[in-house]
Tab-separated table of C-alpha atoms in Angstrom:
chain	number	residue	atom	x	y	z
A	141	UNK	CA	-42.799	-1.592	-3.159
A	142	UNK	CA	-44.681	0.449	-0.609
A	143	UNK	CA	-47.606	1.993	-2.527
A	144	UNK	CA	-50.356	1.110	-0.011
A	145	UNK	CA	-50.612	4.654	1.435
A	146	UNK	CA	-51.163	6.020	-2.067
A	147	UNK	CA	-53.871	3.419	-2.720
A	148	UNK	CA	-55.579	4.345	0.576
A	149	UNK	CA	-55.983	8.011	-0.201
A	150	UNK	CA	-56.869	7.612	-3.868
A	151	UNK	CA	-59.508	4.988	-3.114
A	152	UNK	CA	-61.211	7.177	-0.506
A	153	UNK	CA	-61.200	10.076	-2.948
A	154	UNK	CA	-62.782	7.841	-5.584
A	155	UNK	CA	-65.551	6.776	-3.165
A	156	UNK	CA	-66.258	10.409	-2.322
A	157	UNK	CA	-66.463	11.494	-5.973
A	158	UNK	CA	-67.997	8.416	-7.567
A	159	UNK	CA	-71.556	9.466	-6.841
A	160	UNK	CA	-71.190	12.620	-8.934
A	161	UNK	CA	-70.246	10.633	-12.056
A	162	UNK	CA	-73.209	10.846	-14.436
A	163	UNK	CA	-71.843	7.958	-16.521
A	164	UNK	CA	-72.519	5.352	-13.829
A	165	UNK	CA	-74.567	2.583	-15.389
A	166	UNK	CA	-76.347	1.367	-12.309
A	167	UNK	CA	-77.491	4.546	-10.608
A	168	UNK	CA	-79.878	2.789	-8.252
A	169	UNK	CA	-77.222	0.429	-6.873
A	170	UNK	CA	-74.764	3.291	-6.564
A	171	UNK	CA	-77.351	5.372	-4.702
A	172	UNK	CA	-77.832	2.534	-2.210
A	173	UNK	CA	-74.083	2.380	-1.655
A	174	UNK	CA	-74.024	6.136	-1.151
A	175	UNK	CA	-76.724	5.862	1.516
A	176	UNK	CA	-74.603	3.335	3.417
A	177	UNK	CA	-71.717	5.824	3.544
A	178	UNK	CA	-73.975	8.780	4.333
A	179	UNK	CA	-75.942	7.067	7.100
A	180	UNK	CA	-72.923	5.507	8.809
A	181	UNK	CA	-71.086	7.885	11.150
A	182	UNK	CA	-67.533	7.930	12.451
A	183	UNK	CA	-68.731	7.352	16.037
A	184	UNK	CA	-69.581	3.800	14.929
A	185	UNK	CA	-66.032	3.254	13.683
A	186	UNK	CA	-64.268	4.338	16.873
A	187	UNK	CA	-66.818	3.522	19.585
A	188	UNK	CA	-65.270	0.110	20.288
A	189	UNK	CA	-61.774	1.508	20.801
A	190	UNK	CA	-60.286	1.792	24.270
A	191	UNK	CA	-58.924	4.886	25.958
A	192	UNK	CA	-56.839	7.126	23.730
A	193	UNK	CA	-53.109	6.444	23.980
A	194	UNK	CA	-51.226	9.706	24.442
A	195	UNK	CA	-47.920	11.075	25.694
A	196	UNK	CA	-47.247	14.237	27.745
A	197	UNK	CA	-45.399	17.121	26.133
A	198	UNK	CA	-42.485	16.456	28.507
A	199	UNK	CA	-41.966	12.885	27.234
A	200	UNK	CA	-38.724	12.226	25.416
A	201	UNK	CA	-38.498	10.909	21.879
A	202	UNK	CA	-37.247	7.625	23.324
A	203	UNK	CA	-40.221	7.385	25.700
A	204	UNK	CA	-42.582	8.052	22.805
A	205	UNK	CA	-41.025	5.299	20.698
A	206	UNK	CA	-41.486	2.879	23.612
A	207	UNK	CA	-45.164	3.892	23.881
A	208	UNK	CA	-45.698	3.354	20.152
A	209	UNK	CA	-44.063	-0.055	20.303
A	210	UNK	CA	-45.929	-1.127	23.442
A	211	UNK	CA	-49.323	-0.350	21.891
A	212	UNK	CA	-48.400	-1.378	18.324
A	213	UNK	CA	-49.444	1.974	16.870
A	214	UNK	CA	-47.848	4.506	14.529
A	215	UNK	CA	-48.859	7.817	16.102
A	216	UNK	CA	-49.973	9.363	19.401
A	217	UNK	CA	-51.402	12.755	20.376
A	218	UNK	CA	-49.263	14.967	22.604
A	219	UNK	CA	-51.003	16.456	25.659
A	220	UNK	CA	-50.032	19.652	27.484
A	221	UNK	CA	-51.571	21.880	30.170
A	222	UNK	CA	-54.291	24.156	28.734
A	223	UNK	CA	-53.596	27.823	28.145
A	224	UNK	CA	-49.861	27.593	27.557
A	225	UNK	CA	-49.474	26.230	24.020
A	226	UNK	CA	-50.583	26.861	20.459
A	227	UNK	CA	-51.737	23.631	18.884
A	228	UNK	CA	-50.451	22.420	15.533
A	229	UNK	CA	-51.943	24.564	12.787
A	230	UNK	CA	-53.478	26.876	15.391
A	231	UNK	CA	-55.800	24.136	16.632
A	232	UNK	CA	-57.460	24.211	20.065
A	233	UNK	CA	-58.379	20.616	20.899
A	234	UNK	CA	-59.168	20.361	24.624
A	235	UNK	CA	-60.094	17.539	26.962
A	236	UNK	CA	-62.601	18.879	29.464
A	237	UNK	CA	-63.920	17.721	32.808
A	238	UNK	CA	-67.196	15.882	32.259
A	239	UNK	CA	-68.843	17.402	35.352
A	240	UNK	CA	-67.637	21.001	35.244
A	241	UNK	CA	-66.600	21.463	31.621
A	242	UNK	CA	-63.253	22.949	32.723
A	243	UNK	CA	-60.319	22.260	30.403
A	244	UNK	CA	-57.935	19.641	31.770
A	245	UNK	CA	-55.483	19.186	28.916
A	246	UNK	CA	-54.688	20.565	25.482
A	247	UNK	CA	-53.731	18.264	22.600
A	248	UNK	CA	-51.004	20.253	20.858
A	249	UNK	CA	-50.327	17.834	18.006
A	250	UNK	CA	-49.961	14.264	16.853
A	251	UNK	CA	-46.502	12.720	16.715
A	252	UNK	CA	-45.954	9.861	14.262
A	253	UNK	CA	-43.124	7.475	13.548
A	254	UNK	CA	-42.396	9.533	10.446
A	255	UNK	CA	-41.870	12.669	12.558
A	256	UNK	CA	-39.470	10.746	14.794
A	257	UNK	CA	-37.524	9.204	11.911
A	258	UNK	CA	-37.088	12.612	10.321
A	259	UNK	CA	-35.888	13.953	13.676
A	260	UNK	CA	-33.377	11.136	14.088
A	261	UNK	CA	-31.914	11.617	10.607
A	262	UNK	CA	-30.501	14.884	11.904
A	263	UNK	CA	-27.865	12.710	13.538
A	264	UNK	CA	-26.403	11.734	10.176
A	265	UNK	CA	-23.079	10.098	10.987
A	266	UNK	CA	-22.878	11.945	14.299
A	267	UNK	CA	-21.447	10.584	17.515
A	268	UNK	CA	-23.267	8.206	19.814
A	269	UNK	CA	-23.623	11.056	22.295
A	270	UNK	CA	-25.398	13.181	19.681
A	271	UNK	CA	-27.800	10.359	18.833
A	272	UNK	CA	-28.507	9.897	22.542
A	273	UNK	CA	-29.267	13.598	22.871
A	274	UNK	CA	-31.764	13.370	19.995
A	275	UNK	CA	-33.532	10.463	21.717
A	276	UNK	CA	-33.724	12.550	24.886
A	277	UNK	CA	-35.278	15.548	23.104
A	278	UNK	CA	-38.770	16.559	24.302
A	279	UNK	CA	-41.363	15.146	21.953
A	280	UNK	CA	-43.045	18.569	21.800
A	281	UNK	CA	-40.077	19.804	19.734
A	282	UNK	CA	-40.607	17.076	17.128
A	283	UNK	CA	-44.236	17.903	16.284
A	284	UNK	CA	-44.554	19.057	12.688
A	285	UNK	CA	-41.399	17.483	11.284
A	286	UNK	CA	-43.635	15.794	8.701
A	287	UNK	CA	-46.074	17.751	6.521
A	288	UNK	CA	-49.140	16.107	8.049
A	289	UNK	CA	-47.856	16.836	11.551
A	290	UNK	CA	-48.188	20.577	10.932
A	291	UNK	CA	-51.946	20.361	11.560
A	292	UNK	CA	-54.243	18.669	14.066
A	293	UNK	CA	-57.871	17.989	13.236
A	294	UNK	CA	-61.037	16.589	14.791
A	295	UNK	CA	-64.057	15.032	13.133
A	296	UNK	CA	-67.286	15.524	15.041
A	297	UNK	CA	-68.746	12.103	15.989
A	298	UNK	CA	-71.837	12.545	13.802
A	299	UNK	CA	-69.739	13.108	10.671
A	300	UNK	CA	-70.726	10.612	7.982
A	301	UNK	CA	-68.233	8.085	6.685
A	302	UNK	CA	-68.669	9.627	3.244
A	303	UNK	CA	-67.645	13.073	4.515
A	304	UNK	CA	-64.714	11.544	6.418
A	305	UNK	CA	-63.428	10.073	3.177
A	306	UNK	CA	-62.854	13.493	1.637
A	307	UNK	CA	-59.950	14.606	3.894
A	308	UNK	CA	-58.640	11.044	4.075
A	309	UNK	CA	-58.593	10.977	0.282
A	310	UNK	CA	-56.469	14.130	0.281
A	311	UNK	CA	-53.729	12.619	2.427
A	312	UNK	CA	-54.985	12.812	6.033
A	313	UNK	CA	-54.018	9.566	7.777
A	314	UNK	CA	-55.588	10.102	11.193
A	315	UNK	CA	-57.845	12.482	13.090
A	316	UNK	CA	-59.238	12.741	16.599
A	317	UNK	CA	-62.945	12.110	17.218
A	318	UNK	CA	-64.491	13.509	20.447
A	319	UNK	CA	-66.747	11.290	22.507
A	320	UNK	CA	-69.010	14.297	23.013
A	321	UNK	CA	-68.622	17.249	20.679
A	322	UNK	CA	-69.143	20.678	22.231
A	323	UNK	CA	-69.260	22.212	18.754
A	324	UNK	CA	-71.936	19.788	17.672
A	325	UNK	CA	-74.075	20.509	20.730
A	326	UNK	CA	-73.671	24.275	20.704
A	327	UNK	CA	-73.359	25.104	17.034
A	328	UNK	CA	-74.715	22.073	15.171
A	329	UNK	CA	-71.477	21.660	13.264
A	330	UNK	CA	-70.560	18.347	11.666
A	331	UNK	CA	-67.262	17.788	9.894
A	332	UNK	CA	-63.560	18.540	10.166
A	333	UNK	CA	-62.743	21.078	12.870
A	334	UNK	CA	-59.630	22.539	14.514
A	335	UNK	CA	-61.458	23.753	17.662
A	336	UNK	CA	-63.065	21.267	20.034
A	337	UNK	CA	-63.667	20.389	23.704
A	338	UNK	CA	-64.726	16.966	24.951
A	339	UNK	CA	-64.400	14.698	28.018
A	340	UNK	CA	-62.524	12.212	25.841
A	341	UNK	CA	-61.368	11.343	22.342
A	342	UNK	CA	-60.680	8.407	20.068
A	343	UNK	CA	-58.420	8.185	17.026
A	344	UNK	CA	-59.884	7.543	13.556
A	345	UNK	CA	-57.413	6.304	10.944
A	346	UNK	CA	-57.425	5.352	7.288
A	347	UNK	CA	-57.193	1.727	8.424
A	348	UNK	CA	-60.477	2.108	10.319
A	349	UNK	CA	-62.148	3.243	7.101
A	350	UNK	CA	-60.666	0.306	5.199
A	351	UNK	CA	-62.040	-2.112	7.807
A	352	UNK	CA	-65.463	-0.487	7.527
A	353	UNK	CA	-65.453	-0.815	3.740
A	354	UNK	CA	-64.459	-4.469	4.030
A	355	UNK	CA	-67.222	-5.156	6.575
A	356	UNK	CA	-69.812	-3.465	4.358
A	357	UNK	CA	-68.446	-4.942	1.137
A	358	UNK	CA	-71.759	-6.576	0.169
A	359	UNK	CA	-73.752	-3.346	0.477
A	360	UNK	CA	-70.947	-1.435	-1.250
A	361	UNK	CA	-70.683	-3.910	-4.112
A	362	UNK	CA	-71.009	-1.265	-6.875
A	363	UNK	CA	-67.681	0.111	-5.647
A	364	UNK	CA	-65.953	-2.905	-4.121
A	365	UNK	CA	-66.555	-5.147	-7.134
A	366	UNK	CA	-64.608	-2.883	-9.466
A	367	UNK	CA	-61.003	-3.631	-10.372
A	368	UNK	CA	-58.200	-1.405	-9.121
A	369	UNK	CA	-57.376	-0.471	-12.710
A	370	UNK	CA	-60.944	0.614	-13.516
A	371	UNK	CA	-61.098	2.803	-10.417
A	372	UNK	CA	-57.859	4.549	-11.255
A	373	UNK	CA	-56.861	4.558	-7.578
A	374	UNK	CA	-53.169	4.059	-8.207
A	375	UNK	CA	-50.743	6.823	-9.083
A	376	UNK	CA	-48.940	6.667	-12.402
A	377	UNK	CA	-45.869	8.375	-10.957
A	378	UNK	CA	-44.210	6.697	-7.986
A	379	UNK	CA	-41.188	8.109	-6.225
A	380	UNK	CA	-38.590	5.563	-5.196
A	381	UNK	CA	-35.093	5.115	-3.847
A	382	UNK	CA	-32.473	2.420	-4.493
A	383	UNK	CA	-32.304	-0.384	-1.965
A	384	UNK	CA	-28.770	0.551	-0.929
A	385	UNK	CA	-29.635	4.136	0.031
A	386	UNK	CA	-29.185	4.822	3.742
A	387	UNK	CA	-32.195	5.433	5.946
A	388	UNK	CA	-30.947	8.932	6.755
A	389	UNK	CA	-30.649	9.886	3.078
A	390	UNK	CA	-34.044	8.327	2.330
A	391	UNK	CA	-35.737	10.324	5.080
A	392	UNK	CA	-34.085	13.537	3.879
A	393	UNK	CA	-35.371	12.925	0.345
A	394	UNK	CA	-38.869	12.212	1.646
A	395	UNK	CA	-38.822	15.367	3.744
A	396	UNK	CA	-37.645	17.551	0.873
A	397	UNK	CA	-40.329	16.114	-1.438
A	398	UNK	CA	-43.059	16.122	1.263
A	399	UNK	CA	-43.625	12.378	0.881
A	400	UNK	CA	-45.007	9.965	3.470
A	401	UNK	CA	-43.737	6.844	1.674
A	402	UNK	CA	-41.485	5.801	-1.191
A	403	UNK	CA	-40.987	2.659	-3.237
A	404	UNK	CA	-37.765	0.661	-2.860
A	405	UNK	CA	-36.117	-0.302	-6.162
A	406	UNK	CA	-33.494	-3.035	-6.503
A	407	UNK	CA	-30.068	-1.992	-7.689
A	408	UNK	CA	-29.140	-3.407	-11.108
A	409	UNK	CA	-26.715	-6.312	-11.059
A	410	UNK	CA	-24.268	-4.289	-13.130
A	411	UNK	CA	-24.099	-1.709	-10.365
A	412	UNK	CA	-25.975	0.952	-12.341
A	413	UNK	CA	-28.656	2.763	-10.337
């Protein structure tokens, strides 16, 4: 049963809201945990990562799948020449020249495996030639097939881990983080933005936040020591599909219900579903 994505988001939302709960018994310990999340910034979580893996807007769906497999990742940003595209959700996320500040590329969206799977389900029971044509489609035409893919966001590098948990707790799986934020330097902004320019970027994911929480487990003991049940981080209603449902039908159901994951239920021995 694949409920991990639901646990991710709900847990982050709990961490973000827990400090406003006046019924907390150990306020001092909770305040110390809050300071850990407030004083830690997302730059610390992505600083060790290598160069951002990306694909050009001209890459095919097949090329993008190969890139994802080669780097063992689930999503990549799509880069295009500046001044010719509207980014996902109206975003303007630019990579600029470090010396001159001139825009070199425009990140027009993030393509994930979910976007690609939804795209490929269009084949249905189509011919091999049709499937081949879908694999050859430009990846730029696949952006936004999933609900999350309709937007592209950046977190300024000085954003606290606590503030990063809020959008992650509402379903955001990944966001870009600029190495040097022009908004931060010029406007003093810290947080989630859809307009940015930087000489380079890194990707922050829910998994990065989970690793951080695990590393800081001792200092976050007031939260980490609680049981899953007491936190209420699981959802009482879980959408699922029978194990014998085809991948194409499963992806169509997920798309129609705006779901990123579903549980897989075994089919009863009697044949009843």
